[in-house]
Amino acid sequence: MDTATWYRGFGELEARGQSAIYEEWALGVADDPTLIALIDELPLQKRQPNLIFACARLLGAPEADYQSLRGWLLQHWSEVVAEALARSTQTNEARRCASLLPALALIPGPLALLEVGASAGLCLFPDRYSYSYDGGTPIDPPAGPSSVQLECATTGGVPRPTEVPDVVWRAGIDLRPLAVGNADDMRWLETLVWPEQHERRARLRAAIRIAAADPPRVVRGDASELATLAAQAPHDATLVVITSAVLVYLPFAERMRLVDVVRALDARWISLEGLRGLPIVRAALPDDGGSEGRFVLALDETPLAFTGAQGQSLDWIATP
Ligand SMILES: C[S@@+](CC[C@H](N)C(=O)[O-])C[C@H]1O[C@@H](n2cnc3c(N)ncnc32)[C@H](O)[C@@H]1O
């Protein structure tokens, strides 16, 4: 796919309805051969609209119309390139815990959580957030309602958890971990939230405060670290490997190696990935869930539900 088509698709299919600013920017870039030529000088994975726009905003680009962005980009392009080369898109969405929770509830606790691609580790705290499915009775941590309230709309008879899981150990692995105590890392995480997504930004800040009170251990590395870290989990807890919005970043061969490593562990595996994430999960689906943009929740490679990409919805498909 050429870069102009990529930006147009991003504008029309991803940004539209989510961020009017990103939609205008993406469509503006798509029709701008000068900008396309500059972006095409970057390595392929650094040309992403999400990365370029976040780097521009991080550096102070005005959140205004495309012509203002264009003028700013032409003036600051070398700085944008330096940021884009140094950073990557690693949005950490605590709301995905609303998708994970019903799968976690199917696993006997206490639980030891090990997330591959954990970013800042915000999805390692499903026991510290409050949940409400379809506006029903809130599910709170034992200490009381959380400052992070995760709402989720469901269909299909989701087996609703009645309590948060008992998590006794948590750790993550990431190619480039973001530290909840590092202001620059957190500013980047915040900038990855799109301009108009104020509620999401507020939720991110609240989740960061929760995580910062008990910073998660997220080690730098890839799936090759998995077995070493897994061996450190307490033996009297059920080890649960979590992969959430990460597999698509792994080249296919690496992804299949990860599958082999996880299968060899004495662990359960919850995956929350796009349709392209795990071929074996996709093959077991009744259909494509109506959209390429949705995620699939699976336990031990068996699909349980389609979900909204940010955990906002859960459409249960598994039979009891
Ligand atoms: C989109 S973020 C998702 C973060 C978190 N799992 C969530 O759902 O909110 C993907 C994360 O995976 C990490 N990542 C990408 N490839 C990886 C690999 N091969 N091994 C470990 N982490 C990886 C990225 O650095 C990034 O932090």
Coordinates of C-alpha atoms and ligand atoms in Angstrom, one line a residue:
M1 CA 0.0 0.0 0.0
D2 CA 1.4 3.4 -0.9
T3 CA 1.7 6.1 1.8
A4 CA -1.1 8.3 0.4
T5 CA -3.5 5.4 0.4
W6 CA -2.4 4.5 3.9
Y7 CA -3.1 8.0 5.2
R8 CA -6.5 8.2 3.3
G9 CA -7.5 4.9 4.8
F10 CA -6.5 6.0 8.3
G11 CA -8.5 9.2 7.9
E12 CA -11.6 7.6 6.5
L13 CA -11.7 4.4 8.4
E14 CA -9.9 5.0 11.7
A15 CA -10.0 8.7 12.6
R16 CA -13.4 9.5 11.2
G17 CA -15.9 9.7 14.1
Q18 CA -13.0 9.5 16.6
S19 CA -10.9 12.6 15.9
A20 CA -11.9 15.3 13.4
I21 CA -8.4 16.8 13.7
Y22 CA -6.7 13.5 12.8
E23 CA -9.2 12.9 10.0
E24 CA -8.5 16.3 8.4
W25 CA -4.7 15.9 8.9
A26 CA -4.6 12.4 7.4
L27 CA -6.7 13.4 4.3
G28 CA -4.6 16.5 4.0
V29 CA -1.4 14.5 3.9
A30 CA -2.9 12.0 1.5
D31 CA -3.5 14.7 -1.0
D32 CA -0.1 16.5 -0.5
P33 CA 2.7 15.1 -2.6
T34 CA 5.3 17.2 -0.8
L35 CA 4.5 15.7 2.6
I36 CA 4.1 12.2 1.2
A37 CA 7.7 12.5 -0.3
L38 CA 9.1 13.5 3.1
I39 CA 7.3 10.7 4.9
D40 CA 8.5 8.2 2.3
E41 CA 12.1 8.9 3.3
L42 CA 11.4 7.2 6.7
P43 CA 11.6 3.5 7.2
L44 CA 8.2 1.8 6.5
Q45 CA 7.1 1.2 10.1
K46 CA 7.9 4.9 11.0
R47 CA 5.5 6.3 8.3
Q48 CA 2.4 5.5 10.4
P49 CA 0.0 8.4 10.6
N50 CA -0.5 7.7 14.4
L51 CA 3.3 8.0 15.0
I52 CA 3.9 11.1 12.8
F53 CA 0.9 13.0 14.2
A54 CA 1.8 12.1 17.8
C55 CA 5.4 13.2 17.3
A56 CA 4.2 16.5 15.8
R57 CA 1.9 17.1 18.8
L58 CA 4.6 16.1 21.2
L59 CA 6.8 18.8 19.7
G60 CA 4.1 21.4 19.8
A61 CA 2.3 21.3 16.4
P62 CA -0.9 23.3 16.6
E63 CA -4.0 21.1 16.9
A64 CA -5.7 23.1 14.2
D65 CA -6.5 22.8 10.5
Y66 CA -4.3 20.9 8.0
Q67 CA -2.7 24.0 6.5
S68 CA -1.5 25.0 10.0
L69 CA -0.1 21.5 10.5
R70 CA 1.5 21.5 7.1
G71 CA 3.3 24.8 7.7
W72 CA 4.5 23.6 11.1
L73 CA 5.7 20.2 9.7
L74 CA 7.7 21.8 6.9
Q75 CA 9.4 24.0 9.5
H76 CA 10.1 21.3 12.0
W77 CA 10.5 18.2 9.8
S78 CA 14.0 17.2 11.0
E79 CA 12.8 17.2 14.7
V80 CA 9.7 15.1 13.8
V81 CA 12.0 12.6 12.0
A82 CA 14.3 12.4 15.1
E83 CA 11.3 11.7 17.4
A84 CA 9.7 9.2 15.0
L85 CA 12.9 7.3 14.8
A86 CA 13.3 7.2 18.5
R87 CA 9.7 6.3 19.5
S88 CA 7.0 3.9 18.5
T89 CA 3.3 3.7 18.9
Q90 CA 2.6 1.8 22.2
T91 CA -0.8 3.0 23.4
N92 CA -1.6 1.4 26.7
E93 CA -5.4 1.1 27.2
A94 CA -6.5 0.1 30.7
R95 CA -10.1 -0.2 29.4
R96 CA -9.0 -3.5 27.7
C97 CA -9.2 -5.0 31.2
A98 CA -13.0 -4.8 30.8
S99 CA -12.5 -7.4 28.0
L100 CA -9.9 -9.4 29.9
L101 CA -12.0 -9.7 33.1
P102 CA -14.6 -12.3 32.0
A103 CA -11.7 -14.5 30.7
L104 CA -9.7 -14.0 33.9
A105 CA -12.8 -15.0 35.8
L106 CA -12.8 -18.4 34.0
I107 CA -9.4 -19.3 35.5
P108 CA -9.0 -20.5 39.1
G109 CA -7.0 -18.1 41.2
P110 CA -4.9 -16.8 42.7
L111 CA -3.4 -15.5 39.5
A112 CA 0.1 -14.5 38.4
L113 CA -0.1 -12.2 35.3
L114 CA 2.6 -12.1 32.7
E115 CA 2.0 -9.7 29.8
V116 CA 4.0 -9.7 26.6
G117 CA 4.0 -6.2 25.0
A118 CA 2.9 -4.6 28.3
S119 CA 3.9 -1.0 27.4
A120 CA 3.6 0.8 30.8
G121 CA 1.9 -2.2 32.4
L122 CA -1.5 -0.6 32.8
C123 CA -3.3 -3.8 31.8
L124 CA -1.5 -5.7 34.6
F125 CA -3.9 -4.1 37.1
P126 CA -7.3 -5.7 36.4
D127 CA -7.8 -6.1 40.1
R128 CA -7.4 -2.3 40.8
Y129 CA -10.1 -1.0 38.4
S130 CA -13.9 -0.8 38.8
Y131 CA -16.1 -2.3 36.1
S132 CA -19.7 -1.9 34.9
Y133 CA -21.1 -4.1 32.2
D134 CA -24.2 -2.6 30.4
G135 CA -24.6 -0.1 33.3
G136 CA -25.2 -3.0 35.8
T137 CA -24.0 -3.4 39.3
P138 CA -20.4 -2.2 39.6
I139 CA -17.6 -4.7 40.2
D140 CA -15.1 -3.0 42.5
P141 CA -11.8 -3.9 44.0
P142 CA -12.0 -5.2 47.6
A143 CA -10.7 -1.8 48.8
G144 CA -13.7 -0.1 47.3
P145 CA -14.5 1.8 44.0
S146 CA -11.5 2.6 41.9
S147 CA -10.7 6.0 40.4
V148 CA -10.7 4.1 37.0
Q149 CA -14.2 3.1 36.1
L150 CA -14.4 0.9 33.0
E151 CA -17.7 0.6 31.2
C152 CA -18.4 -2.0 28.7
A153 CA -21.5 -2.8 26.5
T154 CA -22.1 -6.5 26.0
T155 CA -24.2 -8.9 23.9
G156 CA -24.4 -12.7 23.8
G157 CA -24.6 -13.6 27.4
V158 CA -21.2 -12.7 28.7
P159 CA -20.5 -14.7 31.9
R160 CA -20.2 -11.6 34.1
P161 CA -17.7 -11.7 36.8
T162 CA -18.9 -10.7 40.2
E163 CA -15.5 -9.8 41.6
V164 CA -12.1 -8.7 40.4
P165 CA -9.5 -11.4 40.2
D166 CA -7.1 -12.2 43.0
V167 CA -3.8 -11.2 41.4
V168 CA -0.8 -12.1 43.6
W169 CA 2.0 -11.5 41.1
R170 CA 2.4 -9.4 37.9
A171 CA 5.1 -8.7 35.4
G172 CA 5.5 -7.6 31.8
I173 CA 7.9 -7.7 28.9
D174 CA 8.2 -5.0 26.3
L175 CA 10.7 -4.1 23.5
R176 CA 10.7 -0.6 25.0
P177 CA 9.0 -0.5 28.3
L178 CA 7.5 2.8 29.4
A179 CA 8.0 3.6 33.1
V180 CA 4.9 5.0 35.0
G181 CA 7.4 7.0 37.1
N182 CA 9.1 8.6 34.1
A183 CA 7.5 11.9 33.1
D184 CA 8.8 11.8 29.5
D185 CA 7.4 8.3 29.0
M186 CA 4.0 9.3 30.4
R187 CA 3.9 12.4 28.3
W188 CA 4.4 10.2 25.2
L189 CA 1.7 7.8 26.4
E190 CA -0.7 10.7 26.8
T191 CA 0.2 12.1 23.4
L192 CA -0.7 8.8 21.8
V193 CA -4.3 9.5 22.8
W194 CA -6.0 11.4 19.9
P195 CA -6.7 15.1 20.4
E196 CA -10.4 15.0 21.1
Q197 CA -10.4 11.8 23.2
H198 CA -10.6 13.7 26.6
E199 CA -12.4 10.8 28.4
R200 CA -9.7 8.4 27.3
R201 CA -7.0 10.8 28.4
A202 CA -8.5 11.2 31.8
R203 CA -8.8 7.5 32.2
L204 CA -5.2 7.1 31.2
R205 CA -4.1 9.6 33.8
A206 CA -6.1 7.9 36.5
A207 CA -4.7 4.5 35.6
I208 CA -1.1 5.9 35.6
R209 CA -1.7 7.2 39.1
I210 CA -2.9 3.7 40.2
A211 CA 0.1 2.0 38.6
A212 CA 2.6 4.6 39.9
A213 CA 1.5 3.8 43.5
D214 CA 2.8 0.2 42.9
P215 CA 5.0 0.3 39.8
P216 CA 4.8 -2.9 37.8
R217 CA 7.9 -4.8 36.8
V218 CA 8.1 -4.5 33.0
V219 CA 11.4 -5.9 31.7
R220 CA 13.0 -4.9 28.4
G221 CA 13.0 -7.7 25.9
D222 CA 10.8 -9.9 23.6
A223 CA 9.2 -13.3 23.8
S224 CA 12.6 -14.9 24.4
E225 CA 12.4 -13.5 28.0
L226 CA 9.1 -15.2 28.6
A227 CA 10.3 -18.5 30.0
T228 CA 12.8 -16.9 32.3
L229 CA 10.2 -14.5 33.7
A230 CA 7.5 -17.2 33.9
A231 CA 9.9 -19.3 36.1
Q232 CA 9.9 -16.5 38.6
A233 CA 6.1 -16.5 39.1
P234 CA 4.9 -18.1 42.4
H235 CA 4.2 -21.8 42.0
D236 CA 1.0 -21.6 44.1
A237 CA -0.7 -19.3 41.6
T238 CA -2.0 -19.9 38.1
L239 CA 0.2 -18.3 35.6
V240 CA -1.7 -16.4 33.0
V241 CA 0.1 -15.1 29.9
I242 CA -1.6 -12.0 28.4
T243 CA -1.0 -10.7 24.9
S244 CA -3.1 -7.6 24.1
A245 CA -2.8 -5.6 20.9
V246 CA 0.8 -6.8 20.4
L247 CA 0.9 -9.8 18.0
V248 CA 0.4 -7.7 14.9
Y249 CA 3.7 -6.0 15.6
L250 CA 5.6 -9.3 15.5
P251 CA 6.7 -10.6 12.1
F252 CA 4.9 -13.8 11.4
A253 CA 7.8 -16.2 12.2
E254 CA 8.4 -14.4 15.5
R255 CA 4.8 -14.6 16.3
M256 CA 4.7 -18.3 15.7
R257 CA 7.8 -18.7 17.9
L258 CA 5.9 -16.9 20.6
V259 CA 3.0 -19.3 20.2
D260 CA 5.4 -22.2 20.7
V261 CA 6.9 -20.7 23.8
V262 CA 3.6 -20.0 25.4
R263 CA 2.3 -23.5 24.6
A264 CA 5.3 -25.0 26.3
L265 CA 4.7 -23.1 29.5
D266 CA 2.5 -24.4 32.4
A267 CA 0.2 -21.4 31.9
R268 CA -3.1 -20.3 30.6
W269 CA -3.1 -17.8 27.7
I270 CA -5.5 -14.9 27.2
S271 CA -5.1 -13.1 23.9
L272 CA -6.9 -10.0 22.9
E273 CA -5.9 -9.3 19.4
G274 CA -7.0 -8.1 16.0
L275 CA -8.4 -10.7 13.6
R276 CA -5.0 -11.0 11.9
G277 CA -3.2 -11.6 15.3
L278 CA -3.6 -15.4 15.6
P279 CA -4.5 -17.5 12.6
I280 CA -5.6 -20.5 14.7
V281 CA -8.0 -18.2 16.6
R282 CA -9.3 -16.7 13.5
A283 CA -9.9 -20.1 11.9
A284 CA -12.0 -21.1 14.9
L285 CA -14.3 -18.0 14.6
P286 CA -17.9 -18.4 13.2
D287 CA -17.4 -15.2 11.1
D288 CA -15.2 -12.1 11.1
G289 CA -17.4 -10.3 13.7
G290 CA -18.6 -7.8 11.1
S291 CA -15.4 -5.7 11.0
E292 CA -11.7 -5.9 10.5
G293 CA -11.3 -3.3 13.2
R294 CA -12.5 -5.5 16.1
F295 CA -10.5 -7.6 18.5
V296 CA -11.0 -11.2 19.5
L297 CA -10.7 -12.4 23.1
A298 CA -9.5 -15.9 23.3
L299 CA -8.5 -18.3 26.1
D300 CA -5.9 -20.9 25.3
E301 CA -6.4 -20.1 21.6
T302 CA -10.2 -20.7 21.8
P303 CA -12.2 -17.6 20.9
L304 CA -14.6 -16.3 23.5
A305 CA -15.8 -13.0 22.2
F306 CA -15.4 -10.2 19.7
T307 CA -14.5 -6.9 21.5
G308 CA -14.1 -3.3 20.7
A309 CA -10.5 -2.4 20.1
Q310 CA -10.3 -0.3 23.3
G311 CA -12.4 -2.7 25.5
Q312 CA -15.6 -0.7 25.1
S313 CA -17.7 -3.7 23.9
L314 CA -17.8 -7.4 24.3
D315 CA -19.9 -9.7 22.1
W316 CA -19.7 -13.2 23.6
I317 CA -19.6 -16.1 21.1
A318 CA -18.3 -19.0 23.2
T319 CA -20.8 -21.6 24.2
P320 CA -20.6 -22.7 27.8
Ligands
LIG1 C1 -0.2 -1.3 21.2 S1 0.8 -1.5 22.6 C2 -0.3 -2.5 23.6 C3 0.0 -2.3 25.0 C4 -0.9 -3.1 26.0 N1 -0.7 -4.5 25.7 C5 -2.3 -2.7 25.8 O1 -3.1 -3.6 25.3 O2 -2.7 -1.6 26.2 C6 2.0 -2.8 21.9 C7 3.2 -2.9 22.8 O3 3.9 -4.1 22.3 C8 5.3 -3.8 22.4 N2 6.0 -4.8 21.4 C9 6.0 -4.8 20.1 N3 6.7 -5.9 19.6 C10 7.1 -6.5 20.7 C11 7.9 -7.7 20.9 N4 8.3 -8.4 19.8 N5 8.1 -8.2 22.1 C12 7.7 -7.5 23.2 N6 7.0 -6.3 23.1 C13 6.7 -5.9 21.9 C14 5.4 -2.4 21.9 O4 6.6 -1.8 22.4 C15 4.2 -1.8 22.6 O5 4.5 -1.3 23.9

